[in-house]
Amino acid sequence: MHFYDILKYSTTSHDIVAEKMETTMRNILRKLSVLALGSLALCTAHAADVQWPERPIKFIIPFTPGGVTDNTARLLATLLEPHLGQPVIVENRPGAGGSIGVEAAARQTPDGYTMVYGTQGTQGANLALYKKVGYDPIADFVPVYGVSESPLVLVINPNRPFKTVPELIAYAKANPGKLNYGSAGAGTGTHLTAEMFQMVTGTKMTHIAYKGSSPALTDLMAGNVDLMFDYPAIVLPLVNGKKLTALAVTANKRLASAPDVPVISEFGLTGAESSSWGAVFVPAKTPPAIVKKLADAIEKAMVDPQMVKNNQKYGSIPMTGMRDQKLGDFVKTEMVRWRDLVQKSGASLE
């Protein structure tokens, strides 16, 4: 073989070997990079699990101060502090049936330092009541823990000719549109529960919307309104004072605070159950370790004597064990249920 041919062959062989070595090194570096990133992710998750929380946590309540929802959420914030080791700062951001505050929460950094108190309105009915809601209850949030639910009580003016649920239904069917019912406002639980009752019973009554429960109940006691659905903490004192008569509770079992008032299903009205519920959510993509730690803390707070007393005071029922995916599935069901009800009732806030 000629000298130049040998030189050319040697050079080519060297290039091939060098190329193979370079490819091998690239593969090794690529694998090391993947391992390093994986280790970094594990370390980050571990750090979040161990170190969170390191500063105060913001708790958005999307309603005005006062009332059952706000008081319950505020108490929860107080009870969480010893379990988390950091202050939980309440921030009221009301408006649009709670949608404004919930939308604000959805836009926060998913680092575990913002949580929001969602309800059957903000996570369900509002999507049908308002033409534009700036968040998705499923895609934009991680469900953490269900706090409590409060059924409603069907109350009537004591001077009405019907004294039981069957008598009320019979009267309403014999006089379609004649009976009127009050509510705390269009789209509220007091309104939609009455709409649900009419759908289940096949009756037709006239809705009179008020700006809050107080004026509606005042007219009910005065005889200007025939009936109303409202929450136990609000109406039971009036029932005990003989100013109103309670016909039924929209719960699955009788209330400890009103054991003599039958539940709606006792009259064969399946599907007429209704309750206002509240639960804690955090922005989507919040690390699972943080979500678990927060849910565990809420679970401990829920059995605190102060929370037990609070639920008894307001006639609320703890949503025991309603956390994580179970809460997520519940929200999906509620979205469909309230959407269908709103669409059938024709209720709208815009």
CSV table of C-alpha atoms in Angstrom, one decimal:
chain,number,residue,atom,x,y,z
A,1,MET,CA,0.0,0.0,0.0
A,2,HIS,CA,1.3,3.4,-0.9
A,3,PHE,CA,2.5,5.6,2.0
A,4,TYR,CA,-0.2,8.3,1.3
A,5,ASP,CA,-2.9,5.6,1.2
A,6,ILE,CA,-1.7,4.3,4.6
A,7,LEU,CA,-1.7,7.8,6.0
A,8,LYS,CA,-5.2,8.5,4.6
A,9,TYR,CA,-6.5,5.2,6.0
A,10,SER,CA,-5.0,6.0,9.4
A,11,THR,CA,-6.5,9.4,9.5
A,12,THR,CA,-9.9,8.1,8.6
A,13,SER,CA,-9.8,5.4,11.3
A,14,HIS,CA,-8.8,8.0,13.8
A,15,ASP,CA,-11.7,10.3,12.9
A,16,ILE,CA,-14.1,7.4,13.2
A,17,VAL,CA,-12.8,6.5,16.7
A,18,ALA,CA,-12.9,10.1,17.7
A,19,GLU,CA,-16.5,10.5,16.5
A,20,LYS,CA,-17.6,7.4,18.4
A,21,MET,CA,-15.9,8.7,21.6
A,22,GLU,CA,-17.6,12.1,21.2
A,23,THR,CA,-21.0,10.4,20.7
A,24,THR,CA,-20.5,8.3,23.7
A,25,MET,CA,-19.5,11.3,25.8
A,26,ARG,CA,-22.6,13.2,24.7
A,27,ASN,CA,-24.8,10.3,25.7
A,28,ILE,CA,-23.1,10.1,29.1
A,29,LEU,CA,-23.5,13.8,29.7
A,30,ARG,CA,-27.2,13.7,28.6
A,31,LYS,CA,-27.9,10.9,31.1
A,32,LEU,CA,-26.1,12.7,33.8
A,33,SER,CA,-28.1,15.8,33.1
A,34,VAL,CA,-31.4,13.9,33.3
A,35,LEU,CA,-30.2,12.3,36.6
A,36,ALA,CA,-29.2,15.7,38.0
A,37,LEU,CA,-32.6,17.3,37.1
A,38,GLY,CA,-34.4,14.4,38.6
A,39,SER,CA,-32.4,14.7,41.8
A,40,LEU,CA,-33.1,18.4,41.9
A,41,ALA,CA,-36.8,17.8,41.5
A,42,LEU,CA,-36.8,15.3,44.4
A,43,CYS,CA,-34.8,17.7,46.5
A,44,THR,CA,-37.2,20.5,45.8
A,45,ALA,CA,-40.2,18.4,46.6
A,46,HIS,CA,-38.5,17.2,49.8
A,47,ALA,CA,-37.6,20.8,50.7
A,48,ALA,CA,-41.2,21.9,50.2
A,49,ASP,CA,-42.5,19.1,52.3
A,50,VAL,CA,-40.0,19.8,55.1
A,51,GLN,CA,-39.8,23.6,55.1
A,52,TRP,CA,-43.4,24.7,54.2
A,53,PRO,CA,-44.7,27.0,55.5
A,54,GLU,CA,-41.9,29.5,56.2
A,55,ARG,CA,-44.0,32.6,56.2
A,56,PRO,CA,-47.7,33.6,56.7
A,57,ILE,CA,-50.3,32.1,54.5
A,58,LYS,CA,-53.0,34.2,52.8
A,59,PHE,CA,-56.6,32.9,53.1
A,60,ILE,CA,-59.0,34.5,50.6
A,61,ILE,CA,-62.6,34.6,51.6
A,62,PRO,CA,-64.6,35.7,48.6
A,63,PHE,CA,-67.4,37.2,50.6
A,64,THR,CA,-68.0,40.2,52.9
A,65,PRO,CA,-67.1,39.9,56.6
A,66,GLY,CA,-69.8,38.5,58.9
A,67,GLY,CA,-72.2,35.7,58.3
A,68,VAL,CA,-71.9,31.9,58.5
A,69,THR,CA,-69.4,31.5,55.7
A,70,ASP,CA,-67.0,34.2,56.8
A,71,ASN,CA,-67.2,33.3,60.5
A,72,THR,CA,-66.5,29.6,59.8
A,73,ALA,CA,-63.6,30.4,57.5
A,74,ARG,CA,-62.1,32.8,60.0
A,75,LEU,CA,-62.3,30.3,62.8
A,76,LEU,CA,-60.6,27.8,60.6
A,77,ALA,CA,-57.8,30.2,59.9
A,78,THR,CA,-57.2,30.7,63.6
A,79,LEU,CA,-57.3,27.0,64.3
A,80,LEU,CA,-54.8,26.2,61.6
A,81,GLU,CA,-52.0,28.4,63.0
A,82,PRO,CA,-50.8,26.1,65.7
A,83,HIS,CA,-50.8,23.1,63.3
A,84,LEU,CA,-48.9,25.0,60.6
A,85,GLY,CA,-46.6,27.1,62.7
A,86,GLN,CA,-47.4,30.3,60.8
A,87,PRO,CA,-50.2,32.9,60.8
A,88,VAL,CA,-53.0,32.5,58.4
A,89,ILE,CA,-54.1,35.9,57.2
A,90,VAL,CA,-57.7,36.3,56.1
A,91,GLU,CA,-58.4,38.6,53.1
A,92,ASN,CA,-62.0,39.3,52.2
A,93,ARG,CA,-62.4,39.9,48.4
A,94,PRO,CA,-66.2,39.9,47.8
A,95,GLY,CA,-68.1,40.5,44.6
A,96,ALA,CA,-70.0,38.7,41.8
A,97,GLY,CA,-71.3,36.0,44.2
A,98,GLY,CA,-67.7,35.2,45.3
A,99,SER,CA,-66.3,34.9,41.8
A,100,ILE,CA,-64.0,37.9,42.1
A,101,GLY,CA,-62.1,36.5,45.1
A,102,VAL,CA,-61.9,33.0,43.6
A,103,GLU,CA,-60.5,34.4,40.3
A,104,ALA,CA,-57.9,36.3,42.3
A,105,ALA,CA,-56.8,33.2,44.1
A,106,ALA,CA,-56.5,31.3,40.8
A,107,ARG,CA,-53.9,33.8,39.6
A,108,GLN,CA,-51.7,33.4,42.6
A,109,THR,CA,-48.3,31.6,42.6
A,110,PRO,CA,-48.9,27.9,43.4
A,111,ASP,CA,-46.5,27.8,46.3
A,112,GLY,CA,-48.8,27.0,49.1
A,113,TYR,CA,-49.0,30.5,50.4
A,114,THR,CA,-52.5,31.3,49.0
A,115,MET,CA,-55.7,29.3,49.7
A,116,VAL,CA,-59.3,30.2,49.1
A,117,TYR,CA,-62.6,29.3,50.6
A,118,GLY,CA,-64.8,28.0,47.8
A,119,THR,CA,-68.5,27.3,48.0
A,120,GLN,CA,-71.3,25.6,45.9
A,121,GLY,CA,-71.8,29.0,44.4
A,122,THR,CA,-68.2,29.9,43.4
A,123,GLN,CA,-67.3,26.3,42.3
A,124,GLY,CA,-70.7,25.5,40.8
A,125,ALA,CA,-73.7,27.7,40.3
A,126,ASN,CA,-71.8,30.9,39.3
A,127,LEU,CA,-70.7,29.3,36.1
A,128,ALA,CA,-74.3,29.2,35.0
A,129,LEU,CA,-75.5,32.3,36.7
A,130,TYR,CA,-72.9,34.6,35.2
A,131,LYS,CA,-72.0,34.9,31.5
A,132,LYS,CA,-68.4,35.3,32.2
A,133,VAL,CA,-66.4,33.7,35.1
A,134,GLY,CA,-62.7,34.2,34.9
A,135,TYR,CA,-61.6,30.8,36.2
A,136,ASP,CA,-62.2,27.1,35.8
A,137,PRO,CA,-63.1,25.4,39.2
A,138,ILE,CA,-61.5,22.1,38.0
A,139,ALA,CA,-58.5,23.2,35.9
A,140,ASP,CA,-57.4,26.2,38.0
A,141,PHE,CA,-57.6,24.6,41.5
A,142,VAL,CA,-56.4,21.7,43.6
A,143,PRO,CA,-59.1,20.5,46.0
A,144,VAL,CA,-57.8,20.3,49.6
A,145,TYR,CA,-60.5,19.7,52.2
A,146,GLY,CA,-64.3,20.1,52.6
A,147,VAL,CA,-65.1,22.0,55.7
A,148,SER,CA,-68.8,22.0,56.3
A,149,GLU,CA,-72.2,22.1,54.7
A,150,SER,CA,-75.4,23.7,55.9
A,151,PRO,CA,-78.9,22.6,54.7
A,152,LEU,CA,-81.8,25.0,54.5
A,153,VAL,CA,-85.1,25.0,56.4
A,154,LEU,CA,-88.4,25.5,54.7
A,155,VAL,CA,-90.4,28.0,56.8
A,156,ILE,CA,-93.8,29.5,56.3
A,157,ASN,CA,-95.9,32.2,57.8
A,158,PRO,CA,-97.9,30.5,60.7
A,159,ASN,CA,-101.2,31.9,59.4
A,160,ARG,CA,-101.1,30.1,56.1
A,161,PRO,CA,-103.8,27.3,55.5
A,162,PHE,CA,-101.2,24.6,54.9
A,163,LYS,CA,-99.2,23.2,57.9
A,164,THR,CA,-97.2,20.3,56.4
A,165,VAL,CA,-95.2,19.8,53.2
A,166,PRO,CA,-97.9,17.6,51.6
A,167,GLU,CA,-100.5,20.3,52.3
A,168,LEU,CA,-98.2,22.9,50.9
A,169,ILE,CA,-97.7,20.9,47.7
A,170,ALA,CA,-101.4,20.3,47.3
A,171,TYR,CA,-102.2,24.0,47.8
A,172,ALA,CA,-99.5,25.1,45.3
A,173,LYS,CA,-100.8,22.7,42.7
A,174,ALA,CA,-104.4,23.9,43.2
A,175,ASN,CA,-103.3,27.5,43.0
A,176,PRO,CA,-100.4,27.7,40.5
A,177,GLY,CA,-98.4,30.9,40.7
A,178,LYS,CA,-100.5,32.2,43.6
A,179,LEU,CA,-98.0,31.4,46.4
A,180,ASN,CA,-94.9,33.6,46.6
A,181,TYR,CA,-91.6,32.8,48.2
A,182,GLY,CA,-88.9,35.2,49.3
A,183,SER,CA,-85.1,34.8,48.9
A,184,ALA,CA,-81.9,36.6,49.9
A,185,GLY,CA,-81.4,37.4,46.2
A,186,ALA,CA,-81.5,35.9,42.8
A,187,GLY,CA,-79.0,33.1,42.4
A,188,THR,CA,-78.5,32.6,46.1
A,189,GLY,CA,-78.9,29.2,47.8
A,190,THR,CA,-82.2,30.5,49.2
A,191,HIS,CA,-83.5,31.1,45.7
A,192,LEU,CA,-82.1,28.0,43.9
A,193,THR,CA,-83.3,25.6,46.7
A,194,ALA,CA,-86.8,26.9,46.2
A,195,GLU,CA,-86.5,26.4,42.4
A,196,MET,CA,-85.3,22.8,43.1
A,197,PHE,CA,-88.3,22.2,45.3
A,198,GLN,CA,-90.7,23.4,42.6
A,199,MET,CA,-89.0,21.1,40.0
A,200,VAL,CA,-89.2,18.1,42.2
A,201,THR,CA,-92.8,18.7,43.3
A,202,GLY,CA,-94.2,19.9,40.0
A,203,THR,CA,-95.4,23.1,41.5
A,204,LYS,CA,-95.2,26.7,40.3
A,205,MET,CA,-94.7,29.7,42.7
A,206,THR,CA,-93.7,33.3,42.3
A,207,HIS,CA,-90.2,34.4,43.3
A,208,ILE,CA,-89.6,37.7,45.2
A,209,ALA,CA,-86.0,38.5,45.4
A,210,TYR,CA,-84.7,40.7,48.3
A,211,LYS,CA,-81.4,42.2,49.1
A,212,GLY,CA,-80.5,39.8,51.9
A,213,SER,CA,-82.4,37.5,54.2
A,214,SER,CA,-83.4,40.1,56.8
A,215,PRO,CA,-85.9,42.0,54.7
A,216,ALA,CA,-87.3,38.8,53.2
A,217,LEU,CA,-87.9,37.3,56.6
A,218,THR,CA,-89.4,40.5,57.8
A,219,ASP,CA,-92.0,40.3,55.0
A,220,LEU,CA,-92.5,36.6,55.7
A,221,MET,CA,-93.4,37.3,59.3
A,222,ALA,CA,-95.6,40.2,58.2
A,223,GLY,CA,-97.5,37.9,55.9
A,224,ASN,CA,-96.4,39.6,52.6
A,225,VAL,CA,-94.5,36.4,51.6
A,226,ASP,CA,-95.9,32.9,52.0
A,227,LEU,CA,-92.7,30.9,52.5
A,228,MET,CA,-88.9,30.8,52.2
A,229,PHE,CA,-85.9,28.5,52.4
A,230,ASP,CA,-83.1,29.8,54.6
A,231,TYR,CA,-80.3,28.6,56.9
A,232,PRO,CA,-80.9,27.1,60.4
A,233,ALA,CA,-78.8,29.7,62.2
A,234,ILE,CA,-81.0,32.4,60.8
A,235,VAL,CA,-84.6,31.0,61.0
A,236,LEU,CA,-84.6,28.5,63.9
A,237,PRO,CA,-84.6,31.4,66.5
A,238,LEU,CA,-87.7,32.7,64.7
A,239,VAL,CA,-89.2,29.3,64.7
A,240,ASN,CA,-88.5,28.8,68.4
A,241,GLY,CA,-90.1,32.2,69.0
A,242,LYS,CA,-93.3,31.1,67.2
A,243,LYS,CA,-92.9,33.8,64.6
A,244,LEU,CA,-92.4,31.2,61.8
A,245,THR,CA,-93.3,27.5,61.3
A,246,ALA,CA,-90.7,25.1,60.0
A,247,LEU,CA,-92.0,22.4,57.7
A,248,ALA,CA,-88.8,20.6,56.6
A,249,VAL,CA,-85.0,20.5,56.4
A,250,THR,CA,-83.2,20.0,53.1
A,251,ALA,CA,-80.7,17.6,54.7
A,252,ASN,CA,-80.2,13.8,54.6
A,253,LYS,CA,-80.9,13.5,58.3
A,254,ARG,CA,-82.6,15.6,61.0
A,255,LEU,CA,-80.7,18.4,62.7
A,256,ALA,CA,-79.6,18.1,66.3
A,257,SER,CA,-80.7,21.7,66.7
A,258,ALA,CA,-84.2,20.9,65.3
A,259,PRO,CA,-84.9,17.2,65.9
A,260,ASP,CA,-88.7,17.6,65.5
A,261,VAL,CA,-88.4,19.1,62.0
A,262,PRO,CA,-88.5,16.3,59.3
A,263,VAL,CA,-86.1,16.1,56.4
A,264,ILE,CA,-87.4,16.6,52.9
A,265,SER,CA,-86.8,13.0,51.9
A,266,GLU,CA,-89.3,11.8,54.5
A,267,PHE,CA,-92.0,13.1,52.2
A,268,GLY,CA,-90.7,11.0,49.3
A,269,LEU,CA,-89.1,14.1,47.6
A,270,THR,CA,-85.9,12.5,46.4
A,271,GLY,CA,-83.6,15.1,44.8
A,272,ALA,CA,-84.9,18.0,46.8
A,273,GLU,CA,-81.9,17.9,49.2
A,274,SER,CA,-79.8,21.1,49.1
A,275,SER,CA,-77.0,22.6,51.1
A,276,SER,CA,-74.6,25.4,51.1
A,277,TRP,CA,-71.1,24.0,51.5
A,278,GLY,CA,-67.6,25.4,51.9
A,279,ALA,CA,-64.2,23.9,51.1
A,280,VAL,CA,-60.5,24.9,50.9
A,281,PHE,CA,-58.8,25.0,47.5
A,282,VAL,CA,-55.3,26.1,46.4
A,283,PRO,CA,-54.1,27.2,42.9
A,284,ALA,CA,-53.4,24.5,40.4
A,285,LYS,CA,-49.9,23.0,40.4
A,286,THR,CA,-49.4,23.5,44.1
A,287,PRO,CA,-46.9,20.8,45.1
A,288,PRO,CA,-48.7,17.6,46.4
A,289,ALA,CA,-46.6,17.5,49.5
A,290,ILE,CA,-47.9,20.9,50.5
A,291,VAL,CA,-51.5,20.0,49.7
A,292,LYS,CA,-51.3,17.0,51.9
A,293,LYS,CA,-49.7,18.9,54.8
A,294,LEU,CA,-52.4,21.5,54.5
A,295,ALA,CA,-55.2,18.9,54.3
A,296,ASP,CA,-53.8,17.1,57.4
A,297,ALA,CA,-53.8,20.4,59.3
A,298,ILE,CA,-57.4,21.1,58.4
A,299,GLU,CA,-58.5,17.6,59.4
A,300,LYS,CA,-57.1,18.3,62.8
A,301,ALA,CA,-58.7,21.7,63.0
A,302,MET,CA,-62.1,20.3,62.2
A,303,VAL,CA,-62.3,18.2,65.4
A,304,ASP,CA,-61.2,21.1,67.6
A,305,PRO,CA,-63.9,21.8,70.2
A,306,GLN,CA,-64.2,25.4,68.9
A,307,MET,CA,-65.1,24.2,65.4
A,308,VAL,CA,-67.5,21.6,66.8
A,309,LYS,CA,-69.3,24.3,68.7
A,310,ASN,CA,-69.3,26.6,65.7
A,311,ASN,CA,-71.0,23.9,63.5
A,312,GLN,CA,-73.6,23.3,66.2
A,313,LYS,CA,-74.3,27.0,66.5
A,314,TYR,CA,-74.9,27.4,62.8
A,315,GLY,CA,-76.6,24.1,62.2
A,316,SER,CA,-73.7,23.1,59.9
A,317,ILE,CA,-72.6,19.5,59.2
A,318,PRO,CA,-68.9,18.7,59.0
A,319,MET,CA,-67.8,17.2,55.6
A,320,THR,CA,-65.7,14.6,57.3
A,321,GLY,CA,-63.2,12.9,55.1
A,322,MET,CA,-64.1,15.0,52.0
A,323,ARG,CA,-60.6,15.8,50.8
A,324,ASP,CA,-58.2,15.5,47.8
A,325,GLN,CA,-59.7,13.6,44.9
A,326,LYS,CA,-62.9,12.8,46.7
A,327,LEU,CA,-63.6,16.5,47.1
A,328,GLY,CA,-62.6,17.0,43.4
A,329,ASP,CA,-65.2,14.5,42.3
A,330,PHE,CA,-67.8,16.1,44.5
A,331,VAL,CA,-67.1,19.5,42.9
A,332,LYS,CA,-67.6,18.0,39.4
A,333,THR,CA,-70.9,16.6,40.5
A,334,GLU,CA,-72.0,19.9,42.0
A,335,MET,CA,-71.1,21.8,38.9
A,336,VAL,CA,-73.4,19.7,36.8
A,337,ARG,CA,-76.2,19.7,39.3
A,338,TRP,CA,-76.3,23.4,39.9
A,339,ARG,CA,-75.7,24.2,36.2
A,340,ASP,CA,-78.7,22.1,35.2
A,341,LEU,CA,-80.9,23.7,37.9
A,342,VAL,CA,-79.9,27.2,36.9
A,343,GLN,CA,-80.6,26.5,33.3
A,344,LYS,CA,-84.0,25.0,34.0
A,345,SER,CA,-85.0,27.8,36.4
A,346,GLY,CA,-83.9,30.5,33.9
A,347,ALA,CA,-82.1,32.3,36.7
A,348,SER,CA,-79.4,34.8,35.6
A,349,LEU,CA,-77.4,37.6,37.3
A,350,GLU,CA,-76.4,39.3,34.0
